[in-house]
Coordinates of C-alpha atoms and ligand atoms in Angstrom, one line a residue:
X1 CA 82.8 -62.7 18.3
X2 CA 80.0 -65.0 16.7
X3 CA 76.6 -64.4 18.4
X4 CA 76.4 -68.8 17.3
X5 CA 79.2 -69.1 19.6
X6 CA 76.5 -68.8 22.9
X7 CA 75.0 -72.3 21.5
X8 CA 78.3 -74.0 20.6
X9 CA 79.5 -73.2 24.6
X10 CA 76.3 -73.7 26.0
X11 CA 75.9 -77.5 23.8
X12 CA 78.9 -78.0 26.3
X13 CA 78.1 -76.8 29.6
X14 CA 74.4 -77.7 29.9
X15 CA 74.3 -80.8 26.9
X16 CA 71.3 -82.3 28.6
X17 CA 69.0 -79.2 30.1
X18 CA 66.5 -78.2 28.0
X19 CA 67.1 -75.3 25.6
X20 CA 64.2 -74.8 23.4
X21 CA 60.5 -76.0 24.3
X22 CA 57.1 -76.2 22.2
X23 CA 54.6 -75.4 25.0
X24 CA 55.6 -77.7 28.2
X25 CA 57.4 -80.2 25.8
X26 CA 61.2 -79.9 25.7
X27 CA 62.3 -79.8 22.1
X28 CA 65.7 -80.1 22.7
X29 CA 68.5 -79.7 24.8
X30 CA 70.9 -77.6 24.4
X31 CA 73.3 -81.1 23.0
X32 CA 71.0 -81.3 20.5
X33 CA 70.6 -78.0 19.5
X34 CA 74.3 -77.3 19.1
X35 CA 74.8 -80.2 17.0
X36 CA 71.8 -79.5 14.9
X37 CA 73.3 -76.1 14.5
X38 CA 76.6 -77.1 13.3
X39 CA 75.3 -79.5 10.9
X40 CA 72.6 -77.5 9.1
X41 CA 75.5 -75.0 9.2
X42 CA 77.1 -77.3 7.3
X43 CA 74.5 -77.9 5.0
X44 CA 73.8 -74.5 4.1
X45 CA 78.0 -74.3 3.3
X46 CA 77.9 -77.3 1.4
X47 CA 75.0 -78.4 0.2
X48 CA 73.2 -74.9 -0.3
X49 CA 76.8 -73.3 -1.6
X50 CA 76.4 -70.1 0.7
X51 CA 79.2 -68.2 1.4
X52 CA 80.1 -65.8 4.2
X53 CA 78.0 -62.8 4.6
X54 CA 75.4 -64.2 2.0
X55 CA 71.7 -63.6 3.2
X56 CA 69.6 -66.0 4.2
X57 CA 65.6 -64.7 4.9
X58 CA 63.3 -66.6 7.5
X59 CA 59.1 -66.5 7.0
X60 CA 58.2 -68.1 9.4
X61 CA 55.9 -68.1 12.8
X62 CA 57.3 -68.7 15.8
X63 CA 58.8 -72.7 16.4
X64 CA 62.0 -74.5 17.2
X65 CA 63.5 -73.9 13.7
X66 CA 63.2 -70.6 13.8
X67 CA 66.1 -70.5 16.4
X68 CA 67.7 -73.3 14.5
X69 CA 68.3 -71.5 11.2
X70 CA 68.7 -68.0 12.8
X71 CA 72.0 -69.6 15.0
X72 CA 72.8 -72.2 11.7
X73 CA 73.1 -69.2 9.9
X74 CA 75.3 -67.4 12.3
X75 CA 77.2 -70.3 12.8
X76 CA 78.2 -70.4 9.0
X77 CA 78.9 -66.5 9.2
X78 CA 75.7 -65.8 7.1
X79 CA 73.5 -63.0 7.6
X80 CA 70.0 -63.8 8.3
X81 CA 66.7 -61.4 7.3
X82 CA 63.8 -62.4 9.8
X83 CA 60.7 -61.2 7.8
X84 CA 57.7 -60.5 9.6
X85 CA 55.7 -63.3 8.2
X86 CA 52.4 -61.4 9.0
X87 CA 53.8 -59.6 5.7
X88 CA 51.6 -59.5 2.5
X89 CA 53.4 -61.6 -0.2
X90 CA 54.2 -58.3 -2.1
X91 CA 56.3 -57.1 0.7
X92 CA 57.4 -59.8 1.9
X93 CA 59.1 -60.0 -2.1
X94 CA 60.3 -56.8 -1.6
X95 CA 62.3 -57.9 1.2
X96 CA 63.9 -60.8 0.0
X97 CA 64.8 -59.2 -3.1
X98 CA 66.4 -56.2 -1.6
X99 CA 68.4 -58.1 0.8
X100 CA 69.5 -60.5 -1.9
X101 CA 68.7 -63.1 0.1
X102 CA 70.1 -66.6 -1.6
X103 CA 67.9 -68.9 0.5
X104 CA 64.5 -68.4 2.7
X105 CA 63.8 -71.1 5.3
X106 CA 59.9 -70.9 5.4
X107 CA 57.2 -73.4 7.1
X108 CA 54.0 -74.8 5.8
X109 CA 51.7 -72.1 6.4
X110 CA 54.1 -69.3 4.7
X111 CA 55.4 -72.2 1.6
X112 CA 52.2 -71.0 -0.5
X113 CA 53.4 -67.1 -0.3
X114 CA 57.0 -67.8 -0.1
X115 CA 58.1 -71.1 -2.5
X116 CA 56.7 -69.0 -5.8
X117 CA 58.7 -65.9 -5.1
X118 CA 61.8 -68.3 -6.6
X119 CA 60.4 -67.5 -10.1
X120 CA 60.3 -63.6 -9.3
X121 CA 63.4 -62.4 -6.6
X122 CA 66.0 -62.9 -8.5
X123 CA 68.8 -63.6 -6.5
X124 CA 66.8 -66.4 -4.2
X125 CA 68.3 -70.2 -5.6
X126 CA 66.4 -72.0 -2.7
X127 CA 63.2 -71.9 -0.8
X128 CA 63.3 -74.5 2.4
X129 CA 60.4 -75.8 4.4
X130 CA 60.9 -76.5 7.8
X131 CA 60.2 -78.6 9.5
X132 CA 60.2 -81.0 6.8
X133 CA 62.2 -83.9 5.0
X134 CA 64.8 -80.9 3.4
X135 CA 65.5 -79.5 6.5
X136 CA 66.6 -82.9 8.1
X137 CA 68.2 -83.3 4.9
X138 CA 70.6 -80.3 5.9
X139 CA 70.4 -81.5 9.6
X140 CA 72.6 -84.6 8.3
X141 CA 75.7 -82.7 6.7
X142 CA 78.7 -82.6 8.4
X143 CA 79.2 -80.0 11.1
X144 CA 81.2 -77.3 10.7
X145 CA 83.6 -75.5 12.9
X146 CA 82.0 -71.7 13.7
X147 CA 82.8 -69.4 11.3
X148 CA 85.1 -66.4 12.3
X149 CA 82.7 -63.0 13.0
X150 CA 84.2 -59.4 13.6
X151 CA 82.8 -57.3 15.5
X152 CA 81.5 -54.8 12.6
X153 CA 80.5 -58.1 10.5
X154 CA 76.2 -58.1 9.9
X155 CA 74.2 -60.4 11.5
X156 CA 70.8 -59.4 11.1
X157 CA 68.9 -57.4 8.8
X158 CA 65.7 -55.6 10.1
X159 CA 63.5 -54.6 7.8
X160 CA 61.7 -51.7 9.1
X161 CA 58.8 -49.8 7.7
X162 CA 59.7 -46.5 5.8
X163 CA 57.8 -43.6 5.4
X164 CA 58.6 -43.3 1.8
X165 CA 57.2 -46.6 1.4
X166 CA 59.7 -48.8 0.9
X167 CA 61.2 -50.5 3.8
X168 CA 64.3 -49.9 5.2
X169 CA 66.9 -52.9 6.7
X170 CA 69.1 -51.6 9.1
X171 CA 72.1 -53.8 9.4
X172 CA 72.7 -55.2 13.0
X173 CA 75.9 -56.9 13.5
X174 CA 77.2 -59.0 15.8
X175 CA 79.0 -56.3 17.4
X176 CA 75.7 -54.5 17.3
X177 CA 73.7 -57.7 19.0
X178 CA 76.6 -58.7 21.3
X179 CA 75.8 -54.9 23.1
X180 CA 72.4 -55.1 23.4
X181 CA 72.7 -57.9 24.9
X182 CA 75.0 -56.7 27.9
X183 CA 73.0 -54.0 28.4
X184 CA 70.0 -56.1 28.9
X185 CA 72.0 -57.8 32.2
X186 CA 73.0 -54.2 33.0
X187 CA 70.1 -52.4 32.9
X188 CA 66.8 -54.8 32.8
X189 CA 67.3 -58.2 34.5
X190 CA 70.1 -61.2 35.2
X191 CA 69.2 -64.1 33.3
X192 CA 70.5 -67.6 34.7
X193 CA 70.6 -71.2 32.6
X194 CA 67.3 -72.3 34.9
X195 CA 65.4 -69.4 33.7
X196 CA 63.0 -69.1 30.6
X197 CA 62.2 -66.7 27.4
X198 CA 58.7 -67.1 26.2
X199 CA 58.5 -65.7 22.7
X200 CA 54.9 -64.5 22.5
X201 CA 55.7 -62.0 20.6
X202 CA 57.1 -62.1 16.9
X203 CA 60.6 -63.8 16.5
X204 CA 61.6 -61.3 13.9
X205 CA 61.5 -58.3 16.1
X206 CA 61.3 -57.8 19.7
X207 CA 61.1 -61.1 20.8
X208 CA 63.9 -62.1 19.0
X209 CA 66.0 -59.3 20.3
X210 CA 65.2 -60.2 23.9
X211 CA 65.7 -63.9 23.1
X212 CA 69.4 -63.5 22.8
X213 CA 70.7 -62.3 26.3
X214 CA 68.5 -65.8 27.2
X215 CA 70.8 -68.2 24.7
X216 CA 73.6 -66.1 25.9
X217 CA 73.2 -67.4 29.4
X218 CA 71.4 -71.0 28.5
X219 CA 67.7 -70.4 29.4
X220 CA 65.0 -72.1 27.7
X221 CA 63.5 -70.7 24.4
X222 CA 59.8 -71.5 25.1
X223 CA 57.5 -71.2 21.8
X224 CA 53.7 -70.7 22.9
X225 CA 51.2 -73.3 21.4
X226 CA 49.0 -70.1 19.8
X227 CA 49.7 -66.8 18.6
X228 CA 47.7 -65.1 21.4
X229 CA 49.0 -66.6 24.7
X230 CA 46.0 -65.8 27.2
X231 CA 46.1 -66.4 30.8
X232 CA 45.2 -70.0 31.3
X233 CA 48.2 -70.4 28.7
X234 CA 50.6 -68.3 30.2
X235 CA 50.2 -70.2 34.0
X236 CA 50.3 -73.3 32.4
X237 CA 53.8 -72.8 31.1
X238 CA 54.8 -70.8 34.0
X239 CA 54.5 -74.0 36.3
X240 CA 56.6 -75.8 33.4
X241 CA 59.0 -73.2 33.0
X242 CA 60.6 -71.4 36.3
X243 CA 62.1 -67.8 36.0
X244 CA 59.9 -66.7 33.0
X245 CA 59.8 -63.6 31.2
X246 CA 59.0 -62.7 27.8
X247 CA 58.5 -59.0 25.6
X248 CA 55.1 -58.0 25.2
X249 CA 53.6 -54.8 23.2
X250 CA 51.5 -53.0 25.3
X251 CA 48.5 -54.1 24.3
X252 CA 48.9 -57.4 25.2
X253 CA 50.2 -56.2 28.5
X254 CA 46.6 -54.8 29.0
X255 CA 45.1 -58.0 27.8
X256 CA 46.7 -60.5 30.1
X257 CA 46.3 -57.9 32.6
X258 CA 42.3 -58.4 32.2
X259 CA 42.5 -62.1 31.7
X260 CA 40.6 -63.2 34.6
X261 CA 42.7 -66.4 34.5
X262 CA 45.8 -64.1 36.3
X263 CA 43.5 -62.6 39.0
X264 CA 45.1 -63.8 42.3
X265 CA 47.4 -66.6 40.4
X266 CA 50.3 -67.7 41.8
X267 CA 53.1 -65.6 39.3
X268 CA 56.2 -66.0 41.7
X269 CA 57.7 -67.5 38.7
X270 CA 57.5 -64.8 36.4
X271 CA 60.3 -62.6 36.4
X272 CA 60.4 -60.1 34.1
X273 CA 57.6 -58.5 31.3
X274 CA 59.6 -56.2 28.9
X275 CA 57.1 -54.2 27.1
X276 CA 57.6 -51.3 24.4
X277 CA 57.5 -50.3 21.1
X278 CA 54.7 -48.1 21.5
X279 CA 53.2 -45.9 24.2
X280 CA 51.6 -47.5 27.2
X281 CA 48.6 -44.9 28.6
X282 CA 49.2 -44.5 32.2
X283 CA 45.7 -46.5 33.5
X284 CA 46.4 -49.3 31.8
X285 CA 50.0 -49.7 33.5
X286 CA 48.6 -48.8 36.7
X287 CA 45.8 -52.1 36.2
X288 CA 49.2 -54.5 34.9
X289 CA 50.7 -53.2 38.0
X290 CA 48.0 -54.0 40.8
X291 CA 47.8 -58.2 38.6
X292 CA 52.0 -58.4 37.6
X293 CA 53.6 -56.7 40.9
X294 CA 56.7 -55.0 39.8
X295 CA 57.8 -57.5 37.2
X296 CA 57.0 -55.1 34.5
X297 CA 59.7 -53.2 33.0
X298 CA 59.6 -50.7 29.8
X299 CA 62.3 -50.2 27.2
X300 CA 62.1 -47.4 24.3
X301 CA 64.3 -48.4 21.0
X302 CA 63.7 -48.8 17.8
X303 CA 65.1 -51.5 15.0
X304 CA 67.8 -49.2 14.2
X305 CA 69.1 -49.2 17.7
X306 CA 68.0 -52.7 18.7
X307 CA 65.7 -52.2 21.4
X308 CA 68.4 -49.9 24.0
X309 CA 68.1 -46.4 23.9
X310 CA 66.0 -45.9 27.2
X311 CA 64.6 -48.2 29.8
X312 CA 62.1 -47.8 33.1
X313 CA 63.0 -50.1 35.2
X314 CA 61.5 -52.8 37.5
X315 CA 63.0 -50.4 40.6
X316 CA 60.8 -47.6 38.7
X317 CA 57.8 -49.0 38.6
X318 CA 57.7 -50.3 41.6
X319 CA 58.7 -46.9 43.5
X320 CA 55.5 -45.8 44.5
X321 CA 56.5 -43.4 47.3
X322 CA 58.8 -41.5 44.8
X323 CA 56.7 -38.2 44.5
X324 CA 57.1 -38.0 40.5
X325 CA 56.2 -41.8 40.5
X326 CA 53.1 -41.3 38.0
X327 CA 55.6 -38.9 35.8
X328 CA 57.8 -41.6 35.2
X329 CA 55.7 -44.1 34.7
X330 CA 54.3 -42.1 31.8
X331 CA 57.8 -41.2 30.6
X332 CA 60.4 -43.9 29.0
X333 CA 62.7 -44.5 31.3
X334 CA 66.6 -43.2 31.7
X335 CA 69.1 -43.8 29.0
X336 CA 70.6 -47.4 28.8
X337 CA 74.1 -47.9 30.1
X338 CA 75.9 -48.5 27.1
X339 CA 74.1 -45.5 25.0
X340 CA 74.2 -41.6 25.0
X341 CA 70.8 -40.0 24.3
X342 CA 69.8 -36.6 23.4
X343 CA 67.5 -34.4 22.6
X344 CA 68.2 -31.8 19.8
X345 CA 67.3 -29.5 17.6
X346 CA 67.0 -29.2 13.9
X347 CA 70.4 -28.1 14.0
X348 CA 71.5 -30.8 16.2
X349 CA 72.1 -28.8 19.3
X350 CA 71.0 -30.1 22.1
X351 CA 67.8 -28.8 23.9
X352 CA 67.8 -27.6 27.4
X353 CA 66.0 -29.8 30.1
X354 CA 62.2 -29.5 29.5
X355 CA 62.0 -28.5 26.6
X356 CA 61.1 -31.0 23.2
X357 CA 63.7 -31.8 20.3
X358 CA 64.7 -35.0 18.5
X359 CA 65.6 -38.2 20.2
X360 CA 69.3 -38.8 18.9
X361 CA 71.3 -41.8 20.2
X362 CA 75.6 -43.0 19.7
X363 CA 76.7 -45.9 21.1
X364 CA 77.8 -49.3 20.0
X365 CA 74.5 -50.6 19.5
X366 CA 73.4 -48.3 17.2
X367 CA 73.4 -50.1 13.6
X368 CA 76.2 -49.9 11.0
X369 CA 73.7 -48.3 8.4
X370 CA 70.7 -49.1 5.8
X371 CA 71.5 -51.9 3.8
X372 CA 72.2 -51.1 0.5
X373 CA 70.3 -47.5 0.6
X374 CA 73.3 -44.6 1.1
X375 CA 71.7 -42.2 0.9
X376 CA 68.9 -42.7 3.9
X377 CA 71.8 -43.9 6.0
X378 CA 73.1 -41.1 5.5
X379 CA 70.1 -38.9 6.6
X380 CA 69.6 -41.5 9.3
X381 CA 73.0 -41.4 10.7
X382 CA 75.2 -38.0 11.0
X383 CA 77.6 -36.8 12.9
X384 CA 78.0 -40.5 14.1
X385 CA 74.5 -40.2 16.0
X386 CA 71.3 -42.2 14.9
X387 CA 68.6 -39.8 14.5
X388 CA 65.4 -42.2 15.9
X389 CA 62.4 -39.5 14.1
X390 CA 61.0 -39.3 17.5
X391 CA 60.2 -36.2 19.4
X392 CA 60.6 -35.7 23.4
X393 CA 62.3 -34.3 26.1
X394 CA 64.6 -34.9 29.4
X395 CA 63.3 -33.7 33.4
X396 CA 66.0 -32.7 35.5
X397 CA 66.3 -36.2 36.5
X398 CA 67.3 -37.0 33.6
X399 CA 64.2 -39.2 32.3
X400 CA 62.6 -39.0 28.9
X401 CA 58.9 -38.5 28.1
X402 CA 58.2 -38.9 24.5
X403 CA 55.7 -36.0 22.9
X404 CA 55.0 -37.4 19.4
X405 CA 56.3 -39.1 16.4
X406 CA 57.8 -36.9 14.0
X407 CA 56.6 -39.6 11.6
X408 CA 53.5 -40.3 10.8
X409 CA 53.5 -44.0 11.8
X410 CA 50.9 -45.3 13.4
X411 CA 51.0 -48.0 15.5
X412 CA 48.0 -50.6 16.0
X413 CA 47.8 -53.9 17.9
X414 CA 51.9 -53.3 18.7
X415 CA 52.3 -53.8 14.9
X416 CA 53.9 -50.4 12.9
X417 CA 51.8 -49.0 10.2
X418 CA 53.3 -46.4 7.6
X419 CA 50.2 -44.2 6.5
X420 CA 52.0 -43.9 2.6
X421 CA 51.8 -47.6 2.3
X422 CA 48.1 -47.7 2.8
X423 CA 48.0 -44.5 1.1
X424 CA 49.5 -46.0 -2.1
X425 CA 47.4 -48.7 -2.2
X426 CA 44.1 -46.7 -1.8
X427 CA 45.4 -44.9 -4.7
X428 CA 45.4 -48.0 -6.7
X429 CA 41.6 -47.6 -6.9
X430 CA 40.3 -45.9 -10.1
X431 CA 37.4 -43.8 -7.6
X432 CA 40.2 -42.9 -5.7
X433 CA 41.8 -39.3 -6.3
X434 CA 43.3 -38.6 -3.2
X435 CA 43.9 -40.6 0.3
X436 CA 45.4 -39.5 3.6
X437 CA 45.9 -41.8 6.6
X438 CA 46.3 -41.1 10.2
X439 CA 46.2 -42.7 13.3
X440 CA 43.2 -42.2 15.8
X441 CA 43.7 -43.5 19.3
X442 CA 41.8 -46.7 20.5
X443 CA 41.3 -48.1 23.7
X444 CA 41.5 -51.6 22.3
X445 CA 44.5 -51.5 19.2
X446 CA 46.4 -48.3 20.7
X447 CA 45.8 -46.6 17.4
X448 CA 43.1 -47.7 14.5
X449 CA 43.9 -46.7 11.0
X450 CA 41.8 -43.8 9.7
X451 CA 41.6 -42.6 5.9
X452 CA 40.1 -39.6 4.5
X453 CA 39.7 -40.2 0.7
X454 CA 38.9 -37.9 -1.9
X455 CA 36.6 -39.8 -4.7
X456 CA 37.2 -39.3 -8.2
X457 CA 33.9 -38.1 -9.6
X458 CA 31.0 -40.1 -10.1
X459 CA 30.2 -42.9 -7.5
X460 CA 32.2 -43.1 -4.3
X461 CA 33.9 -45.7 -3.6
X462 CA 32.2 -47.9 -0.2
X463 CA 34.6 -49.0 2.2
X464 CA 34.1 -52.8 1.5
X465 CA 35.7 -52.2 -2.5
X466 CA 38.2 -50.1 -0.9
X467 CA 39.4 -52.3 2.3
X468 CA 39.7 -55.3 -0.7
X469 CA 41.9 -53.0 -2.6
X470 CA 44.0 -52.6 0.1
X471 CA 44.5 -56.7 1.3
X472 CA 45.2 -57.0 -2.9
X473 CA 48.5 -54.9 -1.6
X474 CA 49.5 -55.0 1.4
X475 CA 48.9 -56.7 5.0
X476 CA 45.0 -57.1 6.1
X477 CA 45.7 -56.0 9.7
X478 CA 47.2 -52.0 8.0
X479 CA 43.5 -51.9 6.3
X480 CA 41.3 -48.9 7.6
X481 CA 39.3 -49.1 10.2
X482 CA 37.2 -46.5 9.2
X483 CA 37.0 -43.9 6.3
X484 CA 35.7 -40.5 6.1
X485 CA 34.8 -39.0 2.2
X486 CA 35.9 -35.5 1.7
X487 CA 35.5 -32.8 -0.8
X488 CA 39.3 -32.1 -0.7
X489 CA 42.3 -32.9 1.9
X490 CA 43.5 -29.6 3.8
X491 CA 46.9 -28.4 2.1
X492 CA 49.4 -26.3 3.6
X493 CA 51.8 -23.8 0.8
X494 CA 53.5 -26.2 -0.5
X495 CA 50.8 -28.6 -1.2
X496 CA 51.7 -31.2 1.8
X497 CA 48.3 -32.5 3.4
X498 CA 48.4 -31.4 7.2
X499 CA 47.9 -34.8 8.7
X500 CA 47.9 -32.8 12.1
X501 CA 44.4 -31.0 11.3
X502 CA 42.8 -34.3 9.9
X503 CA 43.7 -35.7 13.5
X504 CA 42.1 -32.9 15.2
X505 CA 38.5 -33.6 13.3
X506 CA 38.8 -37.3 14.5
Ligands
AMP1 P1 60.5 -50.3 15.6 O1 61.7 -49.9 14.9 O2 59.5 -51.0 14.7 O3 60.7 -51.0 16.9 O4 59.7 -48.9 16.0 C1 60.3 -48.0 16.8 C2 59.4 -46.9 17.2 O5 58.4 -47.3 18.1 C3 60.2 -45.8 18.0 O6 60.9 -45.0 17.1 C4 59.1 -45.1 18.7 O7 58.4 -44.2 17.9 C5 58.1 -46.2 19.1 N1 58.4 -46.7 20.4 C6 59.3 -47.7 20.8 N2 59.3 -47.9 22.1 C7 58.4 -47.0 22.6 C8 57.9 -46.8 24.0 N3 58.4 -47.4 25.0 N4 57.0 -45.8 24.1 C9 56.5 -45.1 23.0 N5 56.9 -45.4 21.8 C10 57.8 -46.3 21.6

């Protein structure tokens, strides 16, 4: 089944209810947003020459068009590769190069990064702006009929950080998709055609996960007039938009929570806040509690798995009498319906209750591999179960608390850092013999990005020379927020820096 196929049925059923809306504005209905579909659909077939299963990368913030090229590009049975377009231009290269990508759809802000990486990725023909005249250009082709999708066929590519450095995409298809979806209506929340998704978040991750049970059942997209929705914001669209809900990382959980805007407000139309991605510290859920009610739920995944491996309900959060209430609240939930989860050891046997191993997932969400990269997907995937890099373990209730990250990432302001990237481009600096970067807890980021460099003789480098270094390469908000000069990193035998002991001095 094509994921495009929601937008097609629902251009029928609800042709004038509003399906995507900028702030309190309706953009369009979902008539108009079929047809718009079907035609730029056509335009990338006919005018752009793409073909089924080409790529096609978006850069872009979140706005109507967003939407409109991710379900155009479905439509035509493309692929599409949402970029985080907080991405430095370097990486964001990197990206569309790997993927192949033929076209990018960009918007003005991102056209001065993106438009000149025509003359360097070699497989990109077209860069398009939109809005703009060249997207209304491909608005005007002829629709198409939907292109044919299997069930194993890619939909999305999501790039994830690696720890080697180089990102990874793992290939979601529609099949993937079309399962996380269900198990959002089984496990987290119904979703009717009078309800409302407000991306707040990023488009190409979360947000755009949670954004498709919402077309699947005709809600309206709602794109946020900033970046940081605060609380004046948030009731303003809430009295626009009925039966809200929207994906959050925790840290803006705890923001809204404080927002003094949301003391005592009237919220009886928000419905759900899914947050996750990184760990919530139990005072600050217990403060979004006492301002949300129990609207919050949590969910545990990771790109690989799109967002479903474990999930803490509404029901769990709101259980207060439950005598391990406070235990759950700091764990992540109980496995999603459509998923098996385990916790194993190196040799992939499974744990016994209590006790820590690898988080290891099967199920039908789980992605098909790493595009293009074997031999990680290999590592990744074996015995036909994804193994997520994250350590935890099961009560006997069966609910899972997460211990630590096997990897090093750290993750700040909901946004995943990978220490080697920063590492590699502290390195870049002649005074720079040696880096190491960890992550130190912070009340206000959730983790801050901490490097211990070794200089190279003579002067040592100051942190102002080194944090420009680091925007020359890659994205301002990875950039250390502090740095500590050493003599020498601590080693263990075989010459790996013991991250863990650099931790403990912070
Ligand atoms: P990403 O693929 O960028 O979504 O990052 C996934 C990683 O974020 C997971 O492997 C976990 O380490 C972490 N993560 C996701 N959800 C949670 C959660 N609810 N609590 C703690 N860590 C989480």
């Amino acid at each position: 089944m094509n994921l495009a196929s929601w937008v097609e049925r629902n251009g029928r059923r609800l042709r004038s209810e509003p399906a995507i809306a900028e702030g309190t504005q309706v953009h369009a209905t979902w008539g108009a947003f079929a047809a718009r579909v079907a035609a730029i659909a056509g335009g990338l077939y006919g005018d752009l020459g793409l073909a089924a299963g080409d790529r096609v990368a978006i850069v872009m913030r979140n706005r109507p068009e967003y939407l409109e090229a991710q379900y155009a590009a479905w439509h035509a049975g493309l692929v599409t590769v949402p970029v985080n377009a907080r991405l430095h231009r370097d990486e964001i290269a990197y990206i569309l190069d790997h993927s192949g990508a033929k076209v990018v759809v960009t918007d003005e802000e991102h056209a001065v990064d993106v438009v000149p990486l025509m003359d360097s990725v070699e497989a990109l023909q077209t860069a398009v702006q939109a809005p703009g005249p060249e997207w209304d250009r491909l608005a005007e082709a002829a629709a198409i009929p939907l292109v044919d999708r299997a069930p194993d066929d890619a939909a999305w590519l999501f790039y994830t950080s690696g720890t080697t450095g180089r990102p990874k995409g793992a290939t979601l298809t529609h099949g993937n998709l079309l399962m996380a979806s269900l198990s959002y209506f089984a496990d987290i929340d119904q979703v009717e055609s009078t309800d409302s998704v407000l991306h707040a978040a990023p488009l190409s991750h979360g947000s755009g996960l949670y954004g498709l049970p919402h077309v699947a059942r005709g809600a309206v997209s709602v794109m946020p007039g900033s970046s940081a929705v605060d609380g004046a914001e948030l009731l303003a669209m809430l009295r626009r938009w009925p039966g809200m809900s929207f994906f959050a990382a925790p840290i803006m959980v705890k923001r809204l929570a404080g927002d003094a805007a949301l003391a005592g407000a009237d919220l009886s139309e928000l419905k759900t806040i899914i947050y996750g991605g990184a760990p919530m510290y139990l005072a600050d859920l217990e403060e979004a509690l006492a301002v949300f009610g129990p609207r919050l739920a949590q969910i545990y995944g990771q790109g690989e798995t799109p967002m479903t491996i474990t999930a803490l309900s509404r029901t769990d959060h709101a259980h207060r009498d439950h005598p391990r209430w406070r235990d759950r609240l700091q764990s992540v939930g109980f496995p999603r319906t459509d998923v098996e989860v385990r916790a194993v050891d190196p040799e992939g046997v499974e744990v016994p209750t209590g006790e820590v191993g690898e988080v290891v997932v099967r199920g039908g969400v789980v992605m098909a591999g790493y595009w293009d990269q074997p031999d990680e997907t290999a590592e990744t995937l074996r015995d036909g179960w994804l193994h997520t890099g994250d350590l935890g373990s099961f009560d006997d209730d069966g609910y899972l608390t997460l211990r630590d990250r096997s990897k090093d990432l750290i993750i700040s302001g909901g946004m995943n850092i990978y220490p080697r990237e920063v590492e590699e481009a502290l390195l870049r600096h002649p005074a720079v013999a040696a880096a190491a970067v960890v992550g130190r807890p912070d009340p206000e980021w959730g983790e801050a990005v901490v490097a211990f460099v070794v200089a190279a003789g003579g002067d040592t480098p100051s942190p102002d020379e080194l944090g420009r270094t680091c925007t020359e390469h890659i994205a301002r908000f990875k950039r250390p927020k502090e740095y500590h000069f050493v003599a020498a990193l601590p080693t263990n035998n075989y010459g790996k820096v013991l991250k863990r002991e650099l931790r403990d001095r912070l």
